[in-house]
Coordinates of C-alpha atoms in Angstrom, one line a residue:
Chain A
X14 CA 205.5 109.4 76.4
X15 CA 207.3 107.7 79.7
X16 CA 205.9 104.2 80.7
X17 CA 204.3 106.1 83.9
X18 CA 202.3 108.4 81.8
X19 CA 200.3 105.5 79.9
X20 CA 199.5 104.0 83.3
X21 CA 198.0 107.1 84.2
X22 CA 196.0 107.0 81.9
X23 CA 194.5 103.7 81.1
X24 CA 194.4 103.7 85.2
X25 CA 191.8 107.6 84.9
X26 CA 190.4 105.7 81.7
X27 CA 189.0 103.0 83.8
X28 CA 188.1 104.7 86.8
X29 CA 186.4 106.6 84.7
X30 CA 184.7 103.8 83.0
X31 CA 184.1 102.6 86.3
X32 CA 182.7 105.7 87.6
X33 CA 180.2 106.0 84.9
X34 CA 178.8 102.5 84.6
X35 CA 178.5 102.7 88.6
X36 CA 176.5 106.0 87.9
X37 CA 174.4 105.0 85.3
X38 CA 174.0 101.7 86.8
X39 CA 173.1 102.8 90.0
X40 CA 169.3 101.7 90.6
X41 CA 169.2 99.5 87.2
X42 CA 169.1 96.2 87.6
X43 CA 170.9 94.1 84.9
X44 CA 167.4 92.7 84.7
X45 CA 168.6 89.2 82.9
X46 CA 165.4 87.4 84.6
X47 CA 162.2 87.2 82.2
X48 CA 159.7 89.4 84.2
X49 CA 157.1 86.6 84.3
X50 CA 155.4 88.3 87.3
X51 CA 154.9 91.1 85.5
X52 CA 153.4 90.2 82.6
X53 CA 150.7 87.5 85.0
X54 CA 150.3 91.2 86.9
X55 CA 149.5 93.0 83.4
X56 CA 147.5 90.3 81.8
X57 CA 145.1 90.4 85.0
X58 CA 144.8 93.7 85.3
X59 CA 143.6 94.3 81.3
X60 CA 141.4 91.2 81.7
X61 CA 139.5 93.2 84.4
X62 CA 139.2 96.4 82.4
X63 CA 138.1 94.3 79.5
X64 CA 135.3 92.8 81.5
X65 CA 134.2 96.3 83.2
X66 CA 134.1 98.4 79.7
X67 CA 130.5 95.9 79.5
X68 CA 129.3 98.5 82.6
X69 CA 130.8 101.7 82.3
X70 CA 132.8 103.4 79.6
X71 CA 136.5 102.8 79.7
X72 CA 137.9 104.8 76.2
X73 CA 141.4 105.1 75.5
X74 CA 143.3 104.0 78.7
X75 CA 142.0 100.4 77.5
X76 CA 143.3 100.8 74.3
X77 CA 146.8 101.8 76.0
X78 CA 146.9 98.7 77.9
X79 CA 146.2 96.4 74.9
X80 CA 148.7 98.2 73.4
X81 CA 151.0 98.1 76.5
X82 CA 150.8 94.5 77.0
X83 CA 151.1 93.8 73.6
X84 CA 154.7 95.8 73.0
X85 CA 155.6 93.6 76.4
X86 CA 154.8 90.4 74.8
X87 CA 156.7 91.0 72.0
X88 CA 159.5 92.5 74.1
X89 CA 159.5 88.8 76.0
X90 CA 159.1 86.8 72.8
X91 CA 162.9 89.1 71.6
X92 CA 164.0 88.2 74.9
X93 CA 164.3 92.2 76.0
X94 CA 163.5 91.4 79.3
X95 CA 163.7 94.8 80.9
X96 CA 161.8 96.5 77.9
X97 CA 159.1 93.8 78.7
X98 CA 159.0 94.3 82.7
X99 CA 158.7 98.2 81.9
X100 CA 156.3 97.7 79.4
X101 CA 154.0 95.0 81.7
X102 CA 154.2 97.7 84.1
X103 CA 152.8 100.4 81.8
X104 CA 150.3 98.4 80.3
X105 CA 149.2 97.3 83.8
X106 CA 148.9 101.1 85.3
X107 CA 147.1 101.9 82.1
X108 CA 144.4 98.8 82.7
X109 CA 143.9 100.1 86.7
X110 CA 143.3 103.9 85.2
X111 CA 141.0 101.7 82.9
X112 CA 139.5 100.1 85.0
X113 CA 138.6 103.0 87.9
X114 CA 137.4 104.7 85.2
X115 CA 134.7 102.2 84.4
X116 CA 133.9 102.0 87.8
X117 CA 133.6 105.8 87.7
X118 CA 131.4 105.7 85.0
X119 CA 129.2 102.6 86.4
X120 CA 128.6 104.6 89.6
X121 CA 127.7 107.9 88.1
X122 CA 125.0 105.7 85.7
X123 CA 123.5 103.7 89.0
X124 CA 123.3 107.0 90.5
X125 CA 121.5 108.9 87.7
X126 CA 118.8 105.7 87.4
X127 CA 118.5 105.9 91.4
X128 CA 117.5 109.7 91.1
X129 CA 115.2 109.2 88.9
X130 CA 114.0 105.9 90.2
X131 CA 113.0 107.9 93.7
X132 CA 111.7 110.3 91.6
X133 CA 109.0 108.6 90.2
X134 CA 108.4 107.0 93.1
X135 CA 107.7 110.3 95.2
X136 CA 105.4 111.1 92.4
X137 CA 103.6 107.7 92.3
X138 CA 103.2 107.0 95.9
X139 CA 103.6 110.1 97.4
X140 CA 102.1 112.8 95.4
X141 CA 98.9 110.9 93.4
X142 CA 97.8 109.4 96.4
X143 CA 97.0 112.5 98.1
X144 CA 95.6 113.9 95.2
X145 CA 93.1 111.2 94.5
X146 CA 91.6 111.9 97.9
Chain B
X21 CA 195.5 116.2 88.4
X22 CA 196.5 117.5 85.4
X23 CA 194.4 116.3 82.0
X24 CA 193.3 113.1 83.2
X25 CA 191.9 114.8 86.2
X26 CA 189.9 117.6 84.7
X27 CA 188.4 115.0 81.8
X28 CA 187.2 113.0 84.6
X29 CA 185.5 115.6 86.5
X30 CA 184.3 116.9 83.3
X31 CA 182.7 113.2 82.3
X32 CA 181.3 113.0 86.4
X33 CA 179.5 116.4 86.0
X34 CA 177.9 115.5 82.9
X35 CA 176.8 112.0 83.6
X36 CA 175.7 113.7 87.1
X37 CA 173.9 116.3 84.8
X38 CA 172.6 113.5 82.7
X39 CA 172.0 111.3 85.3
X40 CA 170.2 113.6 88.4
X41 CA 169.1 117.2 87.6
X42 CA 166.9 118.2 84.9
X43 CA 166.6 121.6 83.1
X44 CA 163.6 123.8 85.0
X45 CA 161.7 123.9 81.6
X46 CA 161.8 120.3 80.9
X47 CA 158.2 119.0 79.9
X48 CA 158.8 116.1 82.0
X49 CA 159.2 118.2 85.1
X50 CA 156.1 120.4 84.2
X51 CA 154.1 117.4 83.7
X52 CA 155.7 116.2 87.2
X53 CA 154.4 119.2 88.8
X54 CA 151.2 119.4 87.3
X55 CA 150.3 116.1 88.6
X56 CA 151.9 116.5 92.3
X57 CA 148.9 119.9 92.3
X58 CA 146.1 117.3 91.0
X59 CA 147.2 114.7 93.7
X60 CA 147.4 117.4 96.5
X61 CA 144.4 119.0 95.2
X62 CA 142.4 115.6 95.8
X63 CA 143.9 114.9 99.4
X64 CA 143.5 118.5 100.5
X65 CA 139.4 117.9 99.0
X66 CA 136.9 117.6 101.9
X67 CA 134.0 116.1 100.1
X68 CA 137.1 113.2 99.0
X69 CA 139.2 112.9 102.5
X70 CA 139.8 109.6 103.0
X71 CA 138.4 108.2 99.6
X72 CA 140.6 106.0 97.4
X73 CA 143.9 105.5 100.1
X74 CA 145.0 102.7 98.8
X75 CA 145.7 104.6 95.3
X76 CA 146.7 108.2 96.0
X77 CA 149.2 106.3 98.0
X78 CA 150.8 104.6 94.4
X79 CA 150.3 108.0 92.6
X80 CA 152.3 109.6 95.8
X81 CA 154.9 106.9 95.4
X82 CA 154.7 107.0 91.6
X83 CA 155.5 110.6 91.6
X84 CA 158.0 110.3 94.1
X85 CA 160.2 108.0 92.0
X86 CA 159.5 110.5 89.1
X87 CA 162.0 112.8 91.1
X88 CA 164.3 110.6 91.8
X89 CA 164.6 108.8 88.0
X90 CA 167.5 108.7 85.8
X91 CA 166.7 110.5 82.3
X92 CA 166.1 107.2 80.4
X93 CA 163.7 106.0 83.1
X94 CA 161.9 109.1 83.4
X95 CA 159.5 108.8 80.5
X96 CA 158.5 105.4 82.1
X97 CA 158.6 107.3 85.6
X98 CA 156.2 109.6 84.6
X99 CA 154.0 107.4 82.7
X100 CA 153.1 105.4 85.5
X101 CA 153.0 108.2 87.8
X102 CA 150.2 109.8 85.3
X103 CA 148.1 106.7 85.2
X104 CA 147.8 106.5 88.9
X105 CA 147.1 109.9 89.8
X106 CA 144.6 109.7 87.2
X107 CA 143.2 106.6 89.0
X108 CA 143.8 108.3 92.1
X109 CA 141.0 111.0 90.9
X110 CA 138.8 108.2 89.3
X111 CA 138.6 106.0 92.4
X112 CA 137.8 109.1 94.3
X113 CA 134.6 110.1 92.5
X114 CA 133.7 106.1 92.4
X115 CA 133.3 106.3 95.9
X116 CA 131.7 109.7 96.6
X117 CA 129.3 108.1 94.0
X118 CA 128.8 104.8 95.4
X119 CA 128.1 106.2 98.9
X120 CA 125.3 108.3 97.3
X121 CA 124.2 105.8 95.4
X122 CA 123.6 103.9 99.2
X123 CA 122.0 107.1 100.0
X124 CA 119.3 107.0 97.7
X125 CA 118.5 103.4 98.4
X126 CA 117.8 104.6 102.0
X127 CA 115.9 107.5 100.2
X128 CA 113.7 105.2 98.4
X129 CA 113.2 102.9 101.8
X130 CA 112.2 106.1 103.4
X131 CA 109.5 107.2 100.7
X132 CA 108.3 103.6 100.3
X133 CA 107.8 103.2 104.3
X134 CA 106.3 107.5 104.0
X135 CA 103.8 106.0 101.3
X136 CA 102.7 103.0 103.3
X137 CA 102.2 104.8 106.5
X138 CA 99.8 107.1 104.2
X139 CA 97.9 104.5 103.2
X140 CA 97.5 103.0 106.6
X141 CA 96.3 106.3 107.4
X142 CA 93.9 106.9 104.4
X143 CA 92.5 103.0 105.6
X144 CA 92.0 104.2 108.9
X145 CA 90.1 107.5 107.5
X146 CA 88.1 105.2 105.5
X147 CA 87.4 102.3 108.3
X148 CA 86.3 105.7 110.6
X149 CA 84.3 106.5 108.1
X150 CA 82.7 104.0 107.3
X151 CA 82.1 102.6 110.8
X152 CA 80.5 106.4 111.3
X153 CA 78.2 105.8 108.6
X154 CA 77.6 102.6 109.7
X155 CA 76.4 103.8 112.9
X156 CA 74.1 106.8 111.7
X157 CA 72.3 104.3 109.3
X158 CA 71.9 102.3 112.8
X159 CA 70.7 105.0 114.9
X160 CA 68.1 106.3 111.9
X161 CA 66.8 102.8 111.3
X162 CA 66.3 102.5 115.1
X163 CA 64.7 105.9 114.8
X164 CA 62.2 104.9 111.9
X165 CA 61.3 101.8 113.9
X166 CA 60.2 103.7 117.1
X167 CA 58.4 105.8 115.2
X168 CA 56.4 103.0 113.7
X169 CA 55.8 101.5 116.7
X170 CA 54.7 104.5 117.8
X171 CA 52.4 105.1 115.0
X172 CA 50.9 101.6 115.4
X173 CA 50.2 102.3 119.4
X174 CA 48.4 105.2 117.8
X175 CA 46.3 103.7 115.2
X176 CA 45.5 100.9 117.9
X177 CA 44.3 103.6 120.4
X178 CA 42.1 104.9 116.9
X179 CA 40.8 102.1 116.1
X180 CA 40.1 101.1 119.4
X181 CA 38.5 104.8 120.1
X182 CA 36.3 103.8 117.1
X183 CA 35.5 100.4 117.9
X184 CA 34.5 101.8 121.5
X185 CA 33.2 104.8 119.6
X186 CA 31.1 102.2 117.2
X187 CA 29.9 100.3 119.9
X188 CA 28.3 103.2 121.9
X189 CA 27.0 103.8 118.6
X190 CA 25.5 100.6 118.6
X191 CA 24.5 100.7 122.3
X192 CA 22.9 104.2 121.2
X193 CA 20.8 102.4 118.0
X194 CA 19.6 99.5 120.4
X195 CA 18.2 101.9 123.2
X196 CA 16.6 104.0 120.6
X197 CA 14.7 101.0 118.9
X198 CA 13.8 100.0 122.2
X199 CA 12.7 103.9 123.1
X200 CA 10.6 103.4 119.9
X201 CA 9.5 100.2 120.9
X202 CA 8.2 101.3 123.9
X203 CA 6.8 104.1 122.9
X204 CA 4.7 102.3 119.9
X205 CA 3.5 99.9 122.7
X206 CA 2.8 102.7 125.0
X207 CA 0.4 104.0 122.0
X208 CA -1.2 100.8 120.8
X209 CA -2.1 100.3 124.9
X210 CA -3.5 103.7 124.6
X211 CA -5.3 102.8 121.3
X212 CA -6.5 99.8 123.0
X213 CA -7.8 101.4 126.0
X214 CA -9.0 104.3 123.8
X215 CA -10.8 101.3 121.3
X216 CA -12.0 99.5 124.7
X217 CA -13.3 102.6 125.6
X218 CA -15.3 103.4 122.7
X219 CA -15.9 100.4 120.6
X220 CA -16.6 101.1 116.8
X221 CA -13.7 103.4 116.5
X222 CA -13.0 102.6 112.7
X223 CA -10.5 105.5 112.2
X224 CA -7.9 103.3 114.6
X225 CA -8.4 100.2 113.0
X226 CA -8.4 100.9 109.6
X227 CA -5.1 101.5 110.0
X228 CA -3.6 97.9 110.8
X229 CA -3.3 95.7 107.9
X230 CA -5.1 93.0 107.1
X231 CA -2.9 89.2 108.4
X232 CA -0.8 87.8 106.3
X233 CA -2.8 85.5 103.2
X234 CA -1.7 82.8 100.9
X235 CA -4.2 80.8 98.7
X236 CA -4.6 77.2 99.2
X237 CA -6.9 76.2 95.7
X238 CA -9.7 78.3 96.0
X239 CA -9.9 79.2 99.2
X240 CA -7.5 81.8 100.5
X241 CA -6.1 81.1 104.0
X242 CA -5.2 84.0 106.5
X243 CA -2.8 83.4 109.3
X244 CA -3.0 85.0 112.9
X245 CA 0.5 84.8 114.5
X246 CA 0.8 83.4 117.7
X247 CA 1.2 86.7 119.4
X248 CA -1.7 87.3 119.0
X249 CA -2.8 86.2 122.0
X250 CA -0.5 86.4 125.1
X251 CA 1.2 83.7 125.9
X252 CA -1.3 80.8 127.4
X253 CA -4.1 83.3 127.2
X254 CA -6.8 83.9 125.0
X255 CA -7.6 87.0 124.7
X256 CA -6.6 89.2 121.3
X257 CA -4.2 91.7 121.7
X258 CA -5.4 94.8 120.3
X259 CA -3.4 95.1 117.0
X260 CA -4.9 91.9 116.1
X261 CA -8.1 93.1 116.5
X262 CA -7.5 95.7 114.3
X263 CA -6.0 93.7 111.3
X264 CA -8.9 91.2 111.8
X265 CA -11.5 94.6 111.4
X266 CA -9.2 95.1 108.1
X267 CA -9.9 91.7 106.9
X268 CA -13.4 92.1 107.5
X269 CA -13.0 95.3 104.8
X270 CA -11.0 93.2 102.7
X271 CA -13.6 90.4 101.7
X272 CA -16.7 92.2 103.2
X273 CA -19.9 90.3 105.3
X274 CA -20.6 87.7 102.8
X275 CA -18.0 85.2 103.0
X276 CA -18.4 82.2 105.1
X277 CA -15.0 81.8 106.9
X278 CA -13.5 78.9 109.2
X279 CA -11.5 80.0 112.0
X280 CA -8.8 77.4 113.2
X281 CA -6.4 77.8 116.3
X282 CA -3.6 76.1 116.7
X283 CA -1.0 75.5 118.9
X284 CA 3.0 73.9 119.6
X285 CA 3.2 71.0 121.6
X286 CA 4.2 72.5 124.6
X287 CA 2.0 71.2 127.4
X288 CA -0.8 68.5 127.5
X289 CA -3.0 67.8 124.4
X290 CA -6.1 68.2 126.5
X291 CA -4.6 71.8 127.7
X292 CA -3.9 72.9 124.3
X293 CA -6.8 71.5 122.6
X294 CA -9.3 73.7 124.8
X295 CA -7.1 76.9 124.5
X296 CA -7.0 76.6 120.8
X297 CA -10.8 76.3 121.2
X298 CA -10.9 79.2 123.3
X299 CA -8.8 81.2 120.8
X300 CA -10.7 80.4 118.0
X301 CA -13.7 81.8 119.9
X302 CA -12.5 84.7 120.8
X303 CA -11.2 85.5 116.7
X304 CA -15.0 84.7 115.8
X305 CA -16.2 87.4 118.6
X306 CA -14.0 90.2 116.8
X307 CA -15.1 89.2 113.2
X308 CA -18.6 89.5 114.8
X309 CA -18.2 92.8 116.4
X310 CA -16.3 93.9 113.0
X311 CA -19.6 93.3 111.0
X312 CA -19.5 89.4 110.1
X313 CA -22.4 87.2 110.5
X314 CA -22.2 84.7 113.7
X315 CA -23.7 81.9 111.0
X316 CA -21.1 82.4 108.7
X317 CA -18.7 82.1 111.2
X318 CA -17.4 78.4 112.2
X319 CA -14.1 78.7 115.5
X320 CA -12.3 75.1 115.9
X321 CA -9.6 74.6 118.2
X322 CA -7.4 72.5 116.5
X323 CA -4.5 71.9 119.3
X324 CA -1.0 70.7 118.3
X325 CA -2.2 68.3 116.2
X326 CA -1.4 70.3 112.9
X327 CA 1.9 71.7 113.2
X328 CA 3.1 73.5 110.2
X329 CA 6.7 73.2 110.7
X330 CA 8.8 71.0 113.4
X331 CA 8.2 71.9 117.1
X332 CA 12.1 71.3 117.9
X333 CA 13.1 75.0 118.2
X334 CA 11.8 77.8 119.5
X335 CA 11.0 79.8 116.0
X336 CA 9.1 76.1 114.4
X337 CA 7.0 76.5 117.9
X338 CA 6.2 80.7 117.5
X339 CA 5.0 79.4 114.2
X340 CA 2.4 76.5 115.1
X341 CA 1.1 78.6 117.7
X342 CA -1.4 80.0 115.2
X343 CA -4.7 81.1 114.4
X344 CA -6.1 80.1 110.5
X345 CA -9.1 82.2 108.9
X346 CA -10.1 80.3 106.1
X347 CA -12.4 82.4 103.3
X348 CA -14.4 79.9 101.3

């Protein structure tokens, strides 16, 4: 092997290596940064599906979120910042799905009592009245 | 480019592979489209146009970066991107709900204000009614009080036909006893004149009763009334005659018998005294004619000096003017 021939290659070698890490770093971020925003975000946005599984039923996208939040927090406390920041942002999608599906579930209740509220109330006010007459 | 060259191409194209595209049977990119149908199912929904914006816009952007991931990030990619079009489809139905649930609060406004107008109405029904009622019980009790009114106009005219109808009665009675009157002293006149006419007619005397007696020890005492004798006359009216002729029958022609006239104090004493006198003359002249002996006979006029009773009042005067037949 001539001298020129080993500069060719460690040259492609790291072009190469170049190359790829600029591919497959392309959109990353070398996310160094804790994700404290994040987690506050996630935190939040469980707290709120907590408090509105009381009113409507919430099942297994809470559960997700808890689950979520908690592979985050460990994620911070091993210093895995990006794993954290991805997981914060999982759990916290998972507590809005939660949470609209409470809401869901809150609203189709309130409606069921209304019908039935109005109901009685036709009957009651409406219909006995004429009849005592 | 030799080696080196085709290695590096080689190494591009399979981190491009790796990198970008994905195989058309990937799970991941099934999943991807199944998701991208449920999200353009809910925008292309009528009933849910314009519900939940704000999140079918994350799922949209979720899904877009799902395309456009690397591999390693696509699991993350696509869990995101399934939680939000999930969310999506929840908030949807939230709101179609809540805006019925505002429905049916106006629903129950409507049927409480429907059930209130109904009663107003029924109340109304019932004030008609009632007022109705009110006024029928008015117009009857008006109607029951005009027809006793007019029932007591009615028993007033009655009763004053019968009082009329009594007094005409009475009027009626009254002229009748004064018919009979009349006619009785139309007969005794004639009986008189008839008597005058024939004197010992005993069948027409008989038939007057002897006067009126009491006892006074053992004498008995019979009165003459005052009428008698007219008024300031002397001579005995005819009936008297005859009850005189009865008392002669009564005690027969051997009695002796005192024969006292009296009269009320009307007038002088003089006056009265010698009418009294004249009286008691005039009873011994018919005791005579009935059949008594003259002898037996003693007439005094006693005057007003023996009153029986108080000459105040008319009646105690009718009463002293009187003739007394003593039988001894």
């Amino acid at each position: 092997m001539t001298l020129s021939a080993a500069k060719c290659h460690r040259t492609t070698a790291c072009l190469l290596l170049a190359a790829t890490l600029a591919i497959g770093g392309a959109g990353t971020a070398f996310a160094a940064d804790p994700p404290d925003a994040q987690m506050a975000a996630a935190g939040a946005a469980v707290a709120a599906a907590e408090r509105a599984q009381a009113r409507g039923d919430a099942g297994m996208a809470l559960a997700e979120a808890r689950s979520r939040l908690a592979q985050a927090q460990d994620a911070m406390a091993r210093r895995k910042y990006r794993d954290a920041a991805r997981l914060a942002e999982e759990a916290q999608a998972s507590a809005e799905l939660a949470l609209a599906q409470a809401r869901h579930s809150a609203a189709r209740i309130e409606v069921e009592e209304k019908q039935a509220r109005n109901a009685e109330l036709r009957r009651q006010l409406l219909v006995l009245p004429t009849e005592s007459r | 480019m030799g080696r080196a060259g085709w290695l590096a191409t080689a190494l591009l194209g399979l981190g491009l592979a790796a990198g970008l595209a994905w195989a058309a049977d990937d799970p991941a990119r099934v999943e991807a489209a199944q998701l991208d149908a449920r999200l353009a199912a809910l925008d292309a929904d009528p009933a849910l146009a314009e519900r939940a914006g704000l999140e079918r816009w994350k799922a949209r952007q979720s899904l877009a970066a799902v395309a456009v991931a690397r591999s390693r990030d696509r699991g993350h990619a696509l869990y995101l991107a399934r939680a939000r079009v999930a969310a999506a489809e929840q908030a949807a139905q939230a709101e179609v709900l809540q805006q019925q649930s505002a429905q049916l609060d106006r629903e129950r406004d409507q049927i409480e204000l429907e059930a209130s107008r109904r009663q107003a109405q029924a109340a109304q029904r019932e004030a008609d009614r009632l007022r109705r009622q009110a006024l029928a019980q008015e117009e009857e009790a008006q109607r029951l009080a005009e027809a006793a009114a007019a029932e007591r106009v009615q028993l007033e005219e009655s009763s004053a036909n019968a009082d009329a109808a009594a007094e005409q009665a009475l009027k009626l009675a009254d002229a009748r006893a004064e018919e009979t009157r009349l006619a009785r002293k139309e007969a005794e006149l004639a009986s008189a004149l008839a008597a005058d006419a024939g004197k010992g007619n005993a069948s027409a005397s008989t038939k007057a009763p002897p006067p009126p007696a009491r006892s006074a020890g053992k004498r008995t005492v019979y009165t003459l009334p005052g009428t008698a004798f007219a008024s300031g006359g002397a001579t005995l009216a005819p009936s008297a005659n005859a009850s005189l002729r009865s008392l002669f029958n009564a005690i027969g022609a051997k009695k002796t018998l005192r024969v006292e006239a009296h009269t009320d104090n009307q007038g002088p004493d003089a006056a009265n005294l010698a009418l009294s006198q004249q009286r008691a003359e005039a009873v011994k002249r018919a005791l005579v004619a009935a059949g008594i002996g003259a002898a037996r006979i003693r007439a005094v006029g006693k005057g007003e000096a023996s009153p029986v009773v108080d000459n105040a009042s008319a009646e105690g005067r009718a009463r002293n003017r009187r003739v007394e037949i003593v039988v001894e």
